[in-house]
Amino acid sequence: MTLERRQFLTASIALGAAVAAPKLLASNAAPSRYPDDAWQVIDEHFERYMLFNTPLERQWTGGLWLEGPAWNAVGRYAVFSDIPRARQMCWDETTGEVSVLRHKVGYSNGHTFDNRGRLIACEHSPARVVRYDWDGGMSVLAAHYDGKPLNAPNDVVALDNGGLIFTDPGYGAHVDYEGQRREPQLDTAVYYWEGGMEEPKVLTTELYKPNGVALGPDGRSLYITDTAPSHYPDQPGTITRFTLAEDGKALNDAKRLVESQEEGHDGLTCDADGNLWVGTSGGEGIDGVSVFTPDGTLIGRILLPEVCANVCFTGEDRNRLLMTASQSIYTLYTATRGA
């Protein structure tokens, strides 16, 4: 009787180990060789930002059009958008799990965290910039200019003084998919907002479709992408660098760093050396992330099997690039850190 019980327990343990084994052992998928094929060196300068022994990881898939990643270092998570479903999503870096953070959020697109750690979101419909406060409530920061509704705020950066700079190209007003179709009443523009303002201040209207926006590590270089070809086929897509006034309320010395008719440059971020890591579309061999030096020289790419809309640096050391790419999010460790 005792022997039979021991044999049963031994068999049960062995069976349990067999069931658990697939979680502990490598999968049957063929391993990829290092360095990962995702890295593409165009200029040897890019090699200093590569890691030889890190894989491109697809963290999650199932979105319709993913955008707007923002990293929360305290909570070790990133917020991003599934715009057509009007959802804010959350990727937990410690577990790798993705969950719905908020549903029916106005087709939010770009996000950031302000100088007090509160989540800021650009919404397409209703067109506004909102803040999620510590008490769980939501405050509308900007919804109108000159008495007219904003087009569809797209991307945003937070300044140390508490101010915000956001772009308003109007994509969420063009079709009933990433917002509600309507006729925009304002010129496309880049705006500044701070507490106490009833309406935001226009910083520039010179870009056709001002889209992604990022602040350089010096705190004064502001980079803005222009996805003009989507609605102005004769115009190139561009990346322009502006000098931000000390109070954040003016843009000066506009310098076009990049222009292309073949590639679209969307959301972007800067690393500690001032390089630009830019979500890019253009077909196989281009889709992914383009990396430019601060003067606009293309030095490398991270190639993805999907169009990449936006990027941010995440992780304890801010060295893990998170990429929102069409239906999926990807990560890749780098040899640099986010600004």
Short mmCIF file of C-alpha atoms in Angstrom, two decimals, residues 9-222:
data_model
loop_
_atom_site.label_atom_id
_atom_site.label_comp_id
_atom_site.label_asym_id
_atom_site.label_seq_id
_atom_site.Cartn_x
_atom_site.Cartn_y
_atom_site.Cartn_z
CA LEU A 9 3.40 10.49 -5.90
CA THR A 10 6.56 9.98 -7.94
CA ALA A 11 4.54 9.64 -11.14
CA SER A 12 2.50 12.73 -10.25
CA ILE A 13 5.64 14.80 -9.65
CA ALA A 14 7.12 13.61 -12.96
CA LEU A 15 3.90 14.46 -14.79
CA GLY A 16 3.80 17.90 -13.18
CA ALA A 17 7.38 18.55 -14.21
CA ALA A 18 6.58 17.51 -17.77
CA VAL A 19 3.61 19.87 -17.91
CA ALA A 20 5.68 22.74 -16.47
CA ALA A 21 8.70 22.07 -18.68
CA PRO A 22 7.56 24.09 -21.70
CA LYS A 23 7.49 27.22 -19.52
CA LEU A 24 11.01 26.63 -18.30
CA LEU A 25 12.71 25.35 -21.42
CA ALA A 26 13.30 27.11 -24.71
CA SER A 27 10.46 27.02 -27.23
CA ASN A 28 10.60 24.99 -30.40
CA ALA A 29 11.00 28.13 -32.49
CA ALA A 30 14.34 28.37 -34.24
CA PRO A 31 16.66 30.69 -32.29
CA SER A 32 17.96 33.82 -33.95
CA ARG A 33 21.63 34.63 -34.05
CA TYR A 34 23.18 37.66 -32.40
CA PRO A 35 23.36 40.42 -33.29
CA ASP A 36 19.64 40.59 -33.97
CA ASP A 37 18.71 41.29 -37.58
CA ALA A 38 16.66 44.25 -36.38
CA TRP A 39 19.82 46.33 -36.04
CA GLN A 40 20.85 48.09 -39.25
CA VAL A 41 24.07 50.09 -39.20
CA ILE A 42 24.21 52.89 -41.75
CA ASP A 43 27.06 54.82 -40.17
CA GLU A 44 29.67 53.29 -37.86
CA HIS A 45 28.76 55.94 -35.29
CA PHE A 46 25.61 53.90 -34.64
CA GLU A 47 27.60 50.89 -33.36
CA ARG A 48 28.19 52.57 -30.01
CA TYR A 49 24.43 52.48 -29.37
CA MET A 50 23.97 48.81 -30.24
CA LEU A 51 24.07 45.81 -27.93
CA PHE A 52 25.40 42.61 -29.48
CA ASN A 53 23.47 40.18 -27.29
CA THR A 54 19.94 41.54 -27.05
CA PRO A 55 16.89 40.38 -29.01
CA LEU A 56 14.03 42.34 -30.46
CA GLU A 57 11.04 41.26 -28.32
CA ARG A 58 7.41 41.45 -29.36
CA GLN A 59 5.75 42.14 -26.03
CA TRP A 60 2.14 42.14 -27.13
CA THR A 61 -0.10 42.22 -30.18
CA GLY A 62 -3.81 42.70 -30.77
CA GLY A 63 -4.17 46.45 -31.25
CA LEU A 64 -5.64 48.27 -34.22
CA TRP A 65 -3.34 51.32 -34.31
CA LEU A 66 -1.01 51.76 -31.36
CA GLU A 67 0.48 55.12 -30.43
CA GLY A 68 1.60 57.50 -27.73
CA PRO A 69 3.90 55.58 -25.32
CA ALA A 70 4.93 57.33 -22.10
CA TRP A 71 7.08 55.85 -19.34
CA ASN A 72 6.28 56.05 -15.63
CA ALA A 73 9.50 55.30 -13.74
CA VAL A 74 7.82 55.13 -10.32
CA GLY A 75 5.28 52.50 -11.34
CA ARG A 76 7.61 50.76 -13.81
CA TYR A 77 4.95 50.82 -16.52
CA ALA A 78 4.29 52.49 -19.87
CA VAL A 79 0.99 53.93 -21.03
CA PHE A 80 0.13 53.72 -24.72
CA SER A 81 -2.94 54.12 -26.93
CA ASP A 82 -5.05 51.82 -29.06
CA ILE A 83 -6.65 54.79 -30.76
CA PRO A 84 -9.49 53.24 -32.82
CA ARG A 85 -10.74 51.36 -29.75
CA ALA A 86 -10.51 54.54 -27.63
CA ARG A 87 -8.39 52.72 -25.06
CA GLN A 88 -5.42 53.65 -22.95
CA MET A 89 -3.28 50.56 -22.47
CA CYS A 90 -0.68 49.72 -19.83
CA TRP A 91 2.46 47.62 -20.26
CA ASP A 92 3.94 46.42 -16.95
CA GLU A 93 7.69 46.22 -17.43
CA THR A 94 8.23 43.94 -14.44
CA THR A 95 5.77 41.25 -15.59
CA GLY A 96 5.47 41.96 -19.31
CA GLU A 97 1.68 41.99 -19.02
CA VAL A 98 -0.53 44.36 -21.00
CA SER A 99 -3.93 45.48 -19.73
CA VAL A 100 -6.57 48.11 -20.44
CA LEU A 101 -5.93 51.14 -18.25
CA ARG A 102 -8.95 53.18 -19.37
CA HIS A 103 -11.70 52.65 -21.92
CA LYS A 104 -13.65 55.28 -23.88
CA VAL A 105 -11.06 57.98 -23.33
CA GLY A 106 -11.74 60.23 -26.33
CA TYR A 107 -9.47 58.39 -28.79
CA SER A 108 -6.38 59.53 -26.91
CA ASN A 109 -3.11 59.56 -28.84
CA GLY A 110 0.08 61.00 -27.34
CA HIS A 111 0.85 60.90 -23.61
CA THR A 112 3.39 62.26 -21.20
CA PHE A 113 3.77 62.67 -17.45
CA ASP A 114 4.01 66.24 -16.17
CA ASN A 115 6.51 67.63 -13.65
CA ARG A 116 4.32 66.30 -10.83
CA GLY A 117 3.92 62.81 -12.26
CA ARG A 118 0.36 63.23 -13.53
CA LEU A 119 -0.67 61.65 -16.81
CA ILE A 120 -1.31 64.06 -19.69
CA ALA A 121 -3.22 62.83 -22.76
CA CYS A 122 -3.98 64.29 -26.19
CA GLU A 123 -7.51 63.36 -27.24
CA HIS A 124 -8.94 63.38 -30.75
CA SER A 125 -12.66 63.45 -30.01
CA PRO A 126 -13.57 65.48 -28.15
CA ALA A 127 -10.49 67.41 -29.26
CA ARG A 128 -8.64 68.40 -26.10
CA VAL A 129 -5.63 67.95 -23.84
CA VAL A 130 -6.52 66.45 -20.48
CA ARG A 131 -4.81 65.62 -17.19
CA TYR A 132 -5.55 62.72 -14.86
CA ASP A 133 -5.30 64.03 -11.32
CA TRP A 134 -4.23 62.38 -8.09
CA ASP A 135 -7.82 62.11 -6.81
CA GLY A 136 -8.82 60.02 -9.84
CA GLY A 137 -10.56 62.88 -11.58
CA MET A 138 -9.78 64.39 -14.97
CA SER A 139 -9.12 68.04 -15.79
CA VAL A 140 -9.52 69.53 -19.27
CA LEU A 141 -6.48 71.74 -19.87
CA ALA A 142 -7.02 72.91 -23.44
CA ALA A 143 -9.97 72.43 -25.79
CA HIS A 144 -10.33 75.70 -27.73
CA TYR A 145 -8.31 78.44 -29.36
CA ASP A 146 -9.74 81.77 -30.42
CA GLY A 147 -13.13 80.43 -29.37
CA LYS A 148 -12.95 77.51 -31.82
CA PRO A 149 -12.45 73.81 -30.97
CA LEU A 150 -9.00 72.33 -31.44
CA ASN A 151 -8.56 70.04 -34.44
CA ALA A 152 -7.33 66.84 -32.74
CA PRO A 153 -4.30 67.16 -30.42
CA ASN A 154 -1.67 64.58 -31.29
CA ASP A 155 1.50 64.57 -29.19
CA VAL A 156 2.77 66.42 -26.13
CA VAL A 157 5.88 67.13 -24.06
CA ALA A 158 6.02 68.41 -20.49
CA LEU A 159 8.43 71.16 -19.43
CA ASP A 160 10.13 71.54 -16.07
CA ASN A 161 8.20 74.76 -15.41
CA GLY A 162 4.89 72.88 -15.56
CA GLY A 163 4.07 74.02 -19.08
CA LEU A 164 3.08 71.74 -21.95
CA ILE A 165 3.79 71.88 -25.67
CA PHE A 166 1.44 69.96 -27.93
CA THR A 167 0.84 69.48 -31.65
CA ASP A 168 -2.54 69.70 -33.36
CA PRO A 169 -2.47 68.30 -36.93
CA GLY A 170 -6.09 67.16 -36.94
CA TYR A 171 -5.76 63.49 -37.91
CA GLY A 172 -8.53 62.45 -35.55
CA ALA A 173 -10.98 64.70 -37.42
CA HIS A 174 -10.46 63.23 -40.90
CA VAL A 175 -12.34 59.91 -40.63
CA ASP A 176 -14.63 58.06 -38.22
CA TYR A 177 -11.90 55.70 -36.99
CA GLU A 178 -9.40 57.54 -34.80
CA GLY A 179 -12.04 60.02 -33.73
CA GLN A 180 -15.09 61.66 -35.25
CA ARG A 181 -15.06 63.11 -38.74
CA ARG A 182 -15.62 66.87 -38.82
CA GLU A 183 -14.33 69.95 -40.58
CA PRO A 184 -11.37 71.46 -38.69
CA GLN A 185 -11.88 75.12 -37.87
CA LEU A 186 -8.29 76.04 -37.06
CA ASP A 187 -4.94 76.02 -38.85
CA THR A 188 -2.70 73.16 -37.89
CA ALA A 189 -0.44 74.42 -35.14
CA VAL A 190 1.90 73.80 -32.23
CA TYR A 191 0.70 75.21 -28.90
CA TYR A 192 1.97 76.09 -25.44
CA TRP A 193 -0.19 75.76 -22.33
CA GLU A 194 0.39 76.36 -18.63
CA GLY A 195 -1.82 76.56 -15.58
CA GLY A 196 -4.06 79.61 -15.49
CA MET A 197 -4.43 79.90 -19.27
CA GLU A 198 -7.98 79.90 -20.60
CA GLU A 199 -6.65 79.10 -24.08
CA PRO A 200 -3.27 77.81 -25.24
CA LYS A 201 -0.76 80.04 -27.02
CA VAL A 202 0.17 79.36 -30.66
CA LEU A 203 3.90 78.73 -31.06
CA THR A 204 3.97 78.10 -34.81
CA THR A 205 1.69 77.37 -37.76
CA GLU A 206 4.49 76.90 -40.30
CA LEU A 207 4.28 73.09 -40.38
CA TYR A 208 1.68 71.38 -42.56
CA LYS A 209 0.94 68.44 -40.26
CA PRO A 210 2.91 68.92 -37.00
CA ASN A 211 2.97 65.46 -35.47
CA GLY A 212 5.56 64.02 -33.07
CA VAL A 213 7.33 66.32 -30.62
CA ALA A 214 10.35 65.72 -28.38
CA LEU A 215 12.62 67.79 -26.17
CA GLY A 216 16.38 67.37 -26.38
CA PRO A 217 18.58 66.73 -23.33
CA ASP A 218 19.60 70.41 -23.25
CA GLY A 219 16.00 71.37 -22.51
CA ARG A 220 16.04 73.97 -25.27
CA SER A 221 16.10 71.95 -28.51
CA LEU A 222 12.58 71.04 -29.58
#
